[in-house]
PDB file of C-alpha atoms in Angstrom:
ATOM      1  CA  MET C   1     141.983 135.961  39.414  1.00 64.00           C
ATOM      2  CA  ASP C   2     144.158 136.255  42.524  1.00 80.00           C
ATOM      3  CA  TYR C   3     144.987 133.485  44.948  1.00 82.00           C
ATOM      4  CA  PRO C   4     141.930 133.940  47.249  1.00 84.00           C
ATOM      5  CA  ALA C   5     139.699 133.780  44.186  1.00 86.00           C
ATOM      6  CA  ILE C   6     141.495 130.630  43.036  1.00 89.00           C
ATOM      7  CA  GLY C   7     140.966 129.015  46.445  1.00 91.00           C
ATOM      8  CA  CYS C   8     137.280 129.979  46.510  1.00 92.00           C
ATOM      9  CA  ALA C   9     136.832 128.705  42.952  1.00 93.00           C
ATOM     10  CA  CYS C  10     138.432 125.360  43.818  1.00 94.00           C
ATOM     11  CA  LEU C  11     136.312 125.024  46.964  1.00 94.00           C
ATOM     12  CA  VAL C  12     132.994 125.849  45.282  1.00 95.00           C
ATOM     13  CA  ALA C  13     133.782 123.723  42.234  1.00 95.00           C
ATOM     14  CA  LEU C  14     134.724 120.679  44.330  1.00 94.00           C
ATOM     15  CA  VAL C  15     131.711 120.876  46.651  1.00 93.00           C
ATOM     16  CA  PHE C  16     129.126 121.485  43.930  1.00 94.00           C
ATOM     17  CA  ALA C  17     130.609 118.859  41.597  1.00 93.00           C
ATOM     18  CA  LEU C  18     130.539 116.262  44.373  1.00 91.00           C
ATOM     19  CA  SER C  19     127.027 117.287  45.371  1.00 89.00           C
ATOM     20  CA  ALA C  20     125.714 116.951  41.812  1.00 91.00           C
ATOM     21  CA  TRP C  21     127.439 113.623  41.206  1.00 91.00           C
ATOM     22  CA  SER C  22     126.255 112.080  44.486  1.00 87.00           C
ATOM     23  CA  LYS C  23     122.631 112.798  43.570  1.00 86.00           C
ATOM     24  CA  VAL C  24     122.743 111.159  40.118  1.00 87.00           C
ATOM     25  CA  ARG C  25     125.135 108.274  40.726  1.00 86.00           C
ATOM     26  CA  GLY C  26     122.158 105.914  40.822  1.00 84.00           C
ATOM     27  CA  ARG C  27     118.391 105.831  40.549  1.00 87.00           C
ATOM     28  CA  ALA C  28     117.998 105.243  44.258  1.00 86.00           C
ATOM     29  CA  ALA C  29     120.149 108.264  45.120  1.00 84.00           C
ATOM     30  CA  PHE C  30     118.146 110.580  42.863  1.00 86.00           C
ATOM     31  CA  ARG C  31     114.838 109.153  44.117  1.00 87.00           C
ATOM     32  CA  GLU C  32     115.882 109.799  47.726  1.00 85.00           C
ATOM     33  CA  PHE C  33     116.978 113.336  46.876  1.00 85.00           C
ATOM     34  CA  ALA C  34     113.664 114.001  45.116  1.00 86.00           C
ATOM     35  CA  ALA C  35     111.802 112.772  48.223  1.00 84.00           C
ATOM     36  CA  ALA C  36     113.864 115.072  50.441  1.00 82.00           C
ATOM     37  CA  THR C  37     113.225 117.939  48.013  1.00 82.00           C
ATOM     38  CA  ARG C  38     109.484 117.398  48.316  1.00 83.00           C
ATOM     39  CA  VAL C  39     109.665 117.525  52.112  1.00 80.00           C
ATOM     40  CA  LEU C  40     111.771 120.683  52.081  1.00 79.00           C
ATOM     41  CA  ALA C  41     109.498 122.354  49.541  1.00 75.00           C
ATOM     42  CA  GLY C  42     106.516 121.417  51.693  1.00 70.00           C
ATOM     43  CA  SER C  43     108.127 123.158  54.673  1.00 70.00           C
ATOM     44  CA  VAL C  44     108.426 126.371  52.622  1.00 69.00           C
ATOM     45  CA  ARG C  45     105.013 126.137  50.921  1.00 64.00           C
ATOM     46  CA  ALA C  46     102.127 125.196  53.169  1.00 59.00           C
ATOM     47  CA  ARG C  47     100.392 123.242  50.391  1.00 66.00           C
ATOM     48  CA  GLY C  48     103.487 121.266  49.386  1.00 68.00           C
ATOM     49  CA  ILE C  49     104.287 119.962  45.913  1.00 76.00           C
ATOM     50  CA  SER C  50     103.522 116.788  43.987  1.00 82.00           C
ATOM     51  CA  ASP C  51     105.952 113.984  43.215  1.00 83.00           C
ATOM     52  CA  SER C  52     106.388 115.060  39.601  1.00 87.00           C
ATOM     53  CA  VAL C  53     107.143 118.649  40.583  1.00 87.00           C
ATOM     54  CA  ALA C  54     109.586 117.395  43.230  1.00 85.00           C
ATOM     55  CA  ARG C  55     111.448 115.285  40.658  1.00 90.00           C
ATOM     56  CA  THR C  56     111.584 118.222  38.237  1.00 92.00           C
ATOM     57  CA  THR C  57     112.859 120.529  40.970  1.00 89.00           C
ATOM     58  CA  ALA C  58     115.469 117.985  41.989  1.00 88.00           C
ATOM     59  CA  LEU C  59     116.657 117.674  38.387  1.00 93.00           C
ATOM     60  CA  VAL C  60     116.911 121.463  38.039  1.00 94.00           C
ATOM     61  CA  VAL C  61     118.967 121.617  41.239  1.00 92.00           C
ATOM     62  CA  VAL C  62     121.364 118.935  39.984  1.00 92.00           C
ATOM     63  CA  VAL C  63     121.839 120.710  36.643  1.00 95.00           C
ATOM     64  CA  ALA C  64     122.395 124.045  38.407  1.00 95.00           C
ATOM     65  CA  GLU C  65     124.978 122.496  40.729  1.00 93.00           C
ATOM     66  CA  ALA C  66     126.865 120.944  37.826  1.00 95.00           C
ATOM     67  CA  ALA C  67     126.740 124.255  35.938  1.00 96.00           C
ATOM     68  CA  THR C  68     128.079 126.072  38.990  1.00 96.00           C
ATOM     69  CA  ALA C  69     131.059 123.723  39.225  1.00 95.00           C
ATOM     70  CA  LEU C  70     131.866 124.194  35.535  1.00 96.00           C
ATOM     71  CA  LEU C  71     131.426 127.974  35.525  1.00 95.00           C
ATOM     72  CA  VAL C  72     133.652 128.715  38.518  1.00 94.00           C
ATOM     73  CA  ALA C  73     136.400 126.482  37.112  1.00 91.00           C
ATOM     74  CA  VAL C  74     136.824 128.786  34.083  1.00 90.00           C
ATOM     75  CA  PRO C  75     138.300 132.241  34.854  1.00 86.00           C
ATOM     76  CA  TYR C  76     136.159 134.026  32.254  1.00 88.00           C
ATOM     77  CA  THR C  77     132.891 132.630  33.660  1.00 92.00           C
ATOM     78  CA  ALA C  78     133.877 132.442  37.328  1.00 92.00           C
ATOM     79  CA  ARG C  79     131.726 135.402  38.359  1.00 93.00           C
ATOM     80  CA  ALA C  80     128.633 133.859  36.805  1.00 94.00           C
ATOM     81  CA  GLY C  81     129.384 130.608  38.631  1.00 94.00           C
ATOM     82  CA  PHE C  82     129.832 132.372  41.971  1.00 95.00           C
ATOM     83  CA  ALA C  83     126.579 134.278  41.436  1.00 95.00           C
ATOM     84  CA  LEU C  84     124.724 131.042  40.707  1.00 96.00           C
ATOM     85  CA  ALA C  85     126.272 129.477  43.816  1.00 95.00           C
ATOM     86  CA  VAL C  86     125.003 132.391  45.938  1.00 96.00           C
ATOM     87  CA  VAL C  87     121.481 131.892  44.582  1.00 95.00           C
ATOM     88  CA  LEU C  88     121.510 128.142  45.200  1.00 94.00           C
ATOM     89  CA  LEU C  89     123.001 128.353  48.690  1.00 94.00           C
ATOM     90  CA  THR C  90     120.522 131.051  49.679  1.00 93.00           C
ATOM     91  CA  GLY C  91     117.625 128.886  48.515  1.00 89.00           C
ATOM     92  CA  PHE C  92     119.014 125.823  50.321  1.00 88.00           C
ATOM     93  CA  SER C  93     119.460 127.798  53.542  1.00 89.00           C
ATOM     94  CA  VAL C  94     115.920 129.203  53.407  1.00 88.00           C
ATOM     95  CA  ALA C  95     114.470 125.716  52.897  1.00 84.00           C
ATOM     96  CA  ILE C  96     116.518 124.211  55.742  1.00 85.00           C
ATOM     97  CA  ALA C  97     115.657 127.062  58.115  1.00 87.00           C
ATOM     98  CA  ALA C  98     111.950 126.688  57.314  1.00 83.00           C
ATOM     99  CA  SER C  99     112.164 122.942  57.901  1.00 83.00           C
ATOM    100  CA  LEU C 100     113.849 123.388  61.281  1.00 85.00           C
ATOM    101  CA  ARG C 101     111.428 126.123  62.327  1.00 85.00           C
ATOM    102  CA  ARG C 102     108.395 123.959  61.560  1.00 79.00           C
ATOM    103  CA  GLY C 103     109.923 120.861  63.114  1.00 78.00           C
ATOM    104  CA  VAL C 104     109.905 118.915  59.859  1.00 71.00           C
ATOM    105  CA  SER C 105     112.243 115.942  60.166  1.00 70.00           C
ATOM    106  CA  THR C 106     113.937 114.807  56.977  1.00 72.00           C
ATOM    107  CA  SER C 107     117.311 113.395  56.022  1.00 71.00           C
ATOM    108  CA  CYS C 108     119.972 115.559  54.485  1.00 67.00           C
ATOM    109  CA  ARG C 109     120.554 114.342  50.939  1.00 64.00           C
ATOM    110  CA  CYS C 110     122.930 117.180  50.070  1.00 69.00           C
ATOM    111  CA  PHE C 111     125.675 114.696  49.234  1.00 66.00           C
ATOM    112  CA  GLY C 112     123.703 111.612  48.339  1.00 55.00           C
ATOM    113  CA  ALA C 113     123.627 108.729  50.778  1.00 56.00           C
ATOM    114  CA  SER C 114     123.869 110.705  54.011  1.00 60.00           C
ATOM    115  CA  SER C 115     120.853 109.866  56.174  1.00 65.00           C
ATOM    116  CA  ALA C 116     121.612 112.391  58.921  1.00 70.00           C
ATOM    117  CA  PRO C 117     118.621 114.606  59.734  1.00 75.00           C
ATOM    118  CA  LEU C 118     118.791 118.293  58.988  1.00 78.00           C
ATOM    119  CA  SER C 119     120.200 120.397  61.811  1.00 80.00           C
ATOM    120  CA  GLY C 120     121.925 123.670  62.495  1.00 83.00           C
ATOM    121  CA  ARG C 121     125.279 122.374  61.276  1.00 85.00           C
ATOM    122  CA  HIS C 122     123.914 122.241  57.732  1.00 85.00           C
ATOM    123  CA  LEU C 123     123.117 125.942  57.965  1.00 89.00           C
ATOM    124  CA  VAL C 124     126.677 126.530  59.170  1.00 90.00           C
ATOM    125  CA  ARG C 125     128.028 124.576  56.196  1.00 90.00           C
ATOM    126  CA  ASN C 126     125.914 126.615  53.792  1.00 91.00           C
ATOM    127  CA  GLY C 127     127.089 129.786  55.504  1.00 92.00           C
ATOM    128  CA  VAL C 128     130.743 128.865  54.943  1.00 93.00           C
ATOM    129  CA  LEU C 129     130.092 128.080  51.278  1.00 94.00           C
ATOM    130  CA  LEU C 130     128.040 131.251  50.890  1.00 95.00           C
ATOM    131  CA  ALA C 131     130.891 133.333  52.324  1.00 95.00           C
ATOM    132  CA  ALA C 132     133.357 131.673  49.936  1.00 94.00           C
ATOM    133  CA  SER C 133     131.025 132.319  47.007  1.00 94.00           C
ATOM    134  CA  VAL C 134     130.611 135.985  47.888  1.00 94.00           C
ATOM    135  CA  ALA C 135     134.372 136.353  48.369  1.00 92.00           C
ATOM    136  CA  GLY C 136     134.991 134.702  45.021  1.00 91.00           C
ATOM    137  CA  LEU C 137     132.412 136.925  43.370  1.00 90.00           C
ATOM    138  CA  VAL C 138     134.170 140.032  44.698  1.00 90.00           C
ATOM    139  CA  THR C 139     137.744 138.952  43.916  1.00 85.00           C
ATOM    140  CA  ALA C 140     137.162 137.088  40.649  1.00 78.00           C
ATOM    141  CA  GLY C 141     137.741 140.194  38.500  1.00 68.00           C
ATOM    142  CA  GLY C 142     141.273 140.798  39.743  1.00 60.00           C
ATOM    143  CA  GLN C 143     144.181 140.338  37.363  1.00 58.00           C
ATOM    144  CA  LEU C 144     147.056 138.064  38.319  1.00 54.00           C
ATOM    145  CA  GLY C 145     150.092 138.788  36.189  1.00 57.00           C
ATOM    146  CA  SER C 146     152.158 135.615  36.535  1.00 67.00           C
ATOM    147  CA  PRO C 147     150.652 133.175  39.038  1.00 70.00           C
ATOM    148  CA  HIS C 148     153.223 131.150  40.924  1.00 77.00           C
ATOM    149  CA  PRO C 149     152.655 127.383  40.788  1.00 81.00           C
ATOM    150  CA  GLY C 150     153.337 127.114  44.505  1.00 85.00           C
ATOM    151  CA  GLY C 151     150.673 129.672  45.361  1.00 83.00           C
ATOM    152  CA  ILE C 152     148.132 127.933  43.152  1.00 86.00           C
ATOM    153  CA  ALA C 153     148.981 124.574  44.750  1.00 90.00           C
ATOM    154  CA  ILE C 154     148.579 125.964  48.279  1.00 91.00           C
ATOM    155  CA  ALA C 155     145.223 127.514  47.405  1.00 88.00           C
ATOM    156  CA  ALA C 156     144.032 124.268  45.796  1.00 90.00           C
ATOM    157  CA  VAL C 157     145.152 122.081  48.720  1.00 93.00           C
ATOM    158  CA  ALA C 158     143.514 124.404  51.249  1.00 92.00           C
ATOM    159  CA  ALA C 159     140.308 124.296  49.229  1.00 91.00           C
ATOM    160  CA  LEU C 160     140.456 120.497  49.097  1.00 92.00           C
ATOM    161  CA  VAL C 161     140.844 120.219  52.880  1.00 93.00           C
ATOM    162  CA  VAL C 162     137.917 122.555  53.531  1.00 92.00           C
ATOM    163  CA  ALA C 163     135.804 120.737  50.928  1.00 89.00           C
ATOM    164  CA  VAL C 164     136.431 117.370  52.620  1.00 88.00           C
ATOM    165  CA  LEU C 165     135.513 118.792  56.026  1.00 88.00           C
ATOM    166  CA  LEU C 166     132.317 120.354  54.702  1.00 85.00           C
ATOM    167  CA  THR C 167     131.165 117.316  52.751  1.00 83.00           C
ATOM    168  CA  ARG C 168     131.872 114.940  55.654  1.00 81.00           C
ATOM    169  CA  ILE C 169     130.422 117.141  58.367  1.00 78.00           C
ATOM    170  CA  ASP C 170     127.756 114.566  59.264  1.00 71.00           C
ATOM    171  CA  ASP C 171     130.348 111.817  59.741  1.00 69.00           C
ATOM    172  CA  LEU C 172     132.511 114.117  61.856  1.00 73.00           C
ATOM    173  CA  ALA C 173     129.543 115.093  64.008  1.00 69.00           C
ATOM    174  CA  GLU C 174     128.687 111.431  64.584  1.00 69.00           C
ATOM    175  CA  LEU C 175     132.322 110.591  65.336  1.00 70.00           C
ATOM    176  CA  PHE C 176     132.734 113.254  68.013  1.00 66.00           C
ATOM    177  CA  ALA C 177     129.220 112.966  69.441  1.00 66.00           C
ATOM    178  CA  PRO C 178     129.126 111.986  73.156  1.00 66.00           C
ATOM    179  CA  PRO C 179     127.834 108.505  74.023  1.00 61.00           C
ATOM    180  CA  ALA C 180     124.097 108.315  74.573  1.00 51.00           C
ATOM    181  CA  ALA C 181     124.269 106.057  77.654  1.00 47.00           C
ATOM    182  CA  ASP C 182     124.606 107.745  81.069  1.00 47.00           C
ATOM    183  CA  GLY C 183     125.200 106.500  84.597  1.00 45.00           C
ATOM    184  CA  ARG C 184     121.563 105.622  85.185  1.00 48.00           C
ATOM    185  CA  GLY C 185     121.508 103.630  81.983  1.00 45.00           C
ATOM    186  CA  ALA C 186     124.564 101.673  83.102  1.00 45.00           C
ATOM    187  CA  GLN C 187     122.987 100.920  86.494  1.00 48.00           C
ATOM    188  CA  ARG C 188     119.778  99.855  84.782  1.00 52.00           C
ATOM    189  CA  GLY C 189     121.793  97.519  82.541  1.00 48.00           C
ATOM    190  CA  LYS C 190     123.485  95.947  85.567  1.00 47.00           C
ATOM    191  CA  HIS C 191     120.122  95.467  87.278  1.00 48.00           C
ATOM    192  CA  ASP C 192     118.672  93.820  84.161  1.00 51.00           C
ATOM    193  CA  ALA C 193     121.687  91.519  83.882  1.00 48.00           C
ATOM    194  CA  LEU C 194     121.317  90.501  87.544  1.00 48.00           C
ATOM    195  CA  SER C 195     117.609  89.836  87.029  1.00 50.00           C
ATOM    196  CA  ARG C 196     118.337  87.647  84.013  1.00 50.00           C
ATOM    197  CA  ARG C 197     120.939  85.749  86.012  1.00 50.00           C
ATOM    198  CA  ARG C 198     118.391  85.014  88.744  1.00 51.00           C
ATOM    199  CA  SER C 199     115.637  84.059  86.310  1.00 49.00           C
ATOM    200  CA  GLY C 200     114.851  80.484  85.368  1.00 49.00           C
ATOM    201  CA  PRO C 201     115.029  78.861  81.939  1.00 48.00           C
ATOM    202  CA  GLY C 202     111.528  80.049  81.016  1.00 46.00           C
ATOM    203  CA  GLY C 203     112.143  83.584  82.167  1.00 46.00           C
ATOM    204  CA  SER C 204     110.359  83.184  85.531  1.00 46.00           C
ATOM    205  CA  ALA C 205     112.128  84.437  88.585  1.00 47.00           C
ATOM    206  CA  VAL C 206     113.762  81.817  90.819  1.00 47.00           C
ATOM    207  CA  PRO C 207     113.376  82.692  94.500  1.00 48.00           C
ATOM    208  CA  ALA C 208     116.559  82.785  96.454  1.00 47.00           C
ATOM    209  CA  GLU C 209     117.038  79.889  98.896  1.00 52.00           C
ATOM    210  CA  PRO C 210     116.857  81.039 102.541  1.00 52.00           C
ATOM    211  CA  ALA C 211     119.877  80.561 104.728  1.00 52.00           C
ATOM    212  CA  PRO C 212     119.610  77.582 107.106  1.00 54.00           C
ATOM    213  CA  ASP C 213     118.698  78.377 110.711  1.00 53.00           C
ATOM    214  CA  VAL C 214     121.488  76.949 112.843  1.00 48.00           C
ATOM    215  CA  ARG C 215     119.527  77.353 116.076  1.00 53.00           C
ATOM    216  CA  ARG C 216     116.590  75.210 114.951  1.00 52.00           C
ATOM    217  CA  HIS C 217     118.526  72.741 112.854  1.00 51.00           C
ATOM    218  CA  PRO C 218     121.938  72.022 114.358  1.00 52.00           C
ATOM    219  CA  PRO C 219     124.433  70.448 112.011  1.00 51.00           C
ATOM    220  CA  ALA C 220     124.492  66.676 111.918  1.00 52.00           C
ATOM    221  CA  GLN C 221     127.499  65.009 113.436  1.00 50.00           C
ATOM    222  CA  GLY C 222     129.296  61.926 112.316  1.00 48.00           C
ATOM    223  CA  ALA C 223     129.462  58.522 114.015  1.00 45.00           C
ATOM    224  CA  HIS C 224     132.667  59.326 115.926  1.00 47.00           C
ATOM    225  CA  GLY C 225     131.160  62.448 117.415  1.00 49.00           C
ATOM    226  CA  THR C 226     128.055  60.542 118.640  1.00 46.00           C
ATOM    227  CA  ALA C 227     130.125  57.749 120.259  1.00 45.00           C
ATOM    228  CA  ARG C 228     132.365  60.297 121.980  1.00 48.00           C
ATOM    229  CA  GLU C 229     129.327  62.056 123.517  1.00 48.00           C
ATOM    230  CA  GLY C 230     127.933  58.724 124.741  1.00 48.00           C
ATOM    231  CA  SER C 231     131.196  57.788 126.500  1.00 47.00           C
ATOM    232  CA  GLN C 232     131.338  61.193 128.208  1.00 48.00           C
ATOM    233  CA  ARG C 233     127.782  60.725 129.552  1.00 49.00           C
ATOM    234  CA  ARG C 234     128.555  57.236 130.939  1.00 49.00           C
ATOM    235  CA  SER C 235     131.563  58.517 132.717  1.00 41.00           C
TER     236      SER C 235
END
């Protein structure tokens, strides 16, 4: 195996190992993945599948993912692992594309607890992994005379960085997503706050007090002002 094959093997092994572990780390995680599997299978097959078939399919997927991670980690079985990864990623991509085409809304349980709905970015992630699997399948047969530890370390670190980005793609998308509120929403919030400020304790609106009419109701004067007017009249 040469350095590109080592990097692809590290990437595929990390992603598939994490994917398999996240689905079986608890009963709730596997139950949620089985439910998502049933929805995805129903988007491919018009008649859908039963709960028992969905659980069996989910278990087969977990075993295949774990086998993929183990096979690509061993140089002698790396090609078989890359081939299995190509099959799995192709099946995942077909199911996701069918779900998006039919408008079926379901959460992505690719890495366990993620509740983000399926979208085009999951197809992009599968495409990146599929390209790495094909590249590893092509380059896995090469002979590397004396691999340098530095080259192996660089390939492994690069694979780790890409694996983290791919497995946390939903969190990154949520982090860099634009805020949902717009200018009209802000103005509506200000109007609602002003309405609440003018409302009474029971929620009923309190009418604003009209301004006093100075022409009809002149301001009252004190005792000194009245006496001064009287003295001016007498004079």
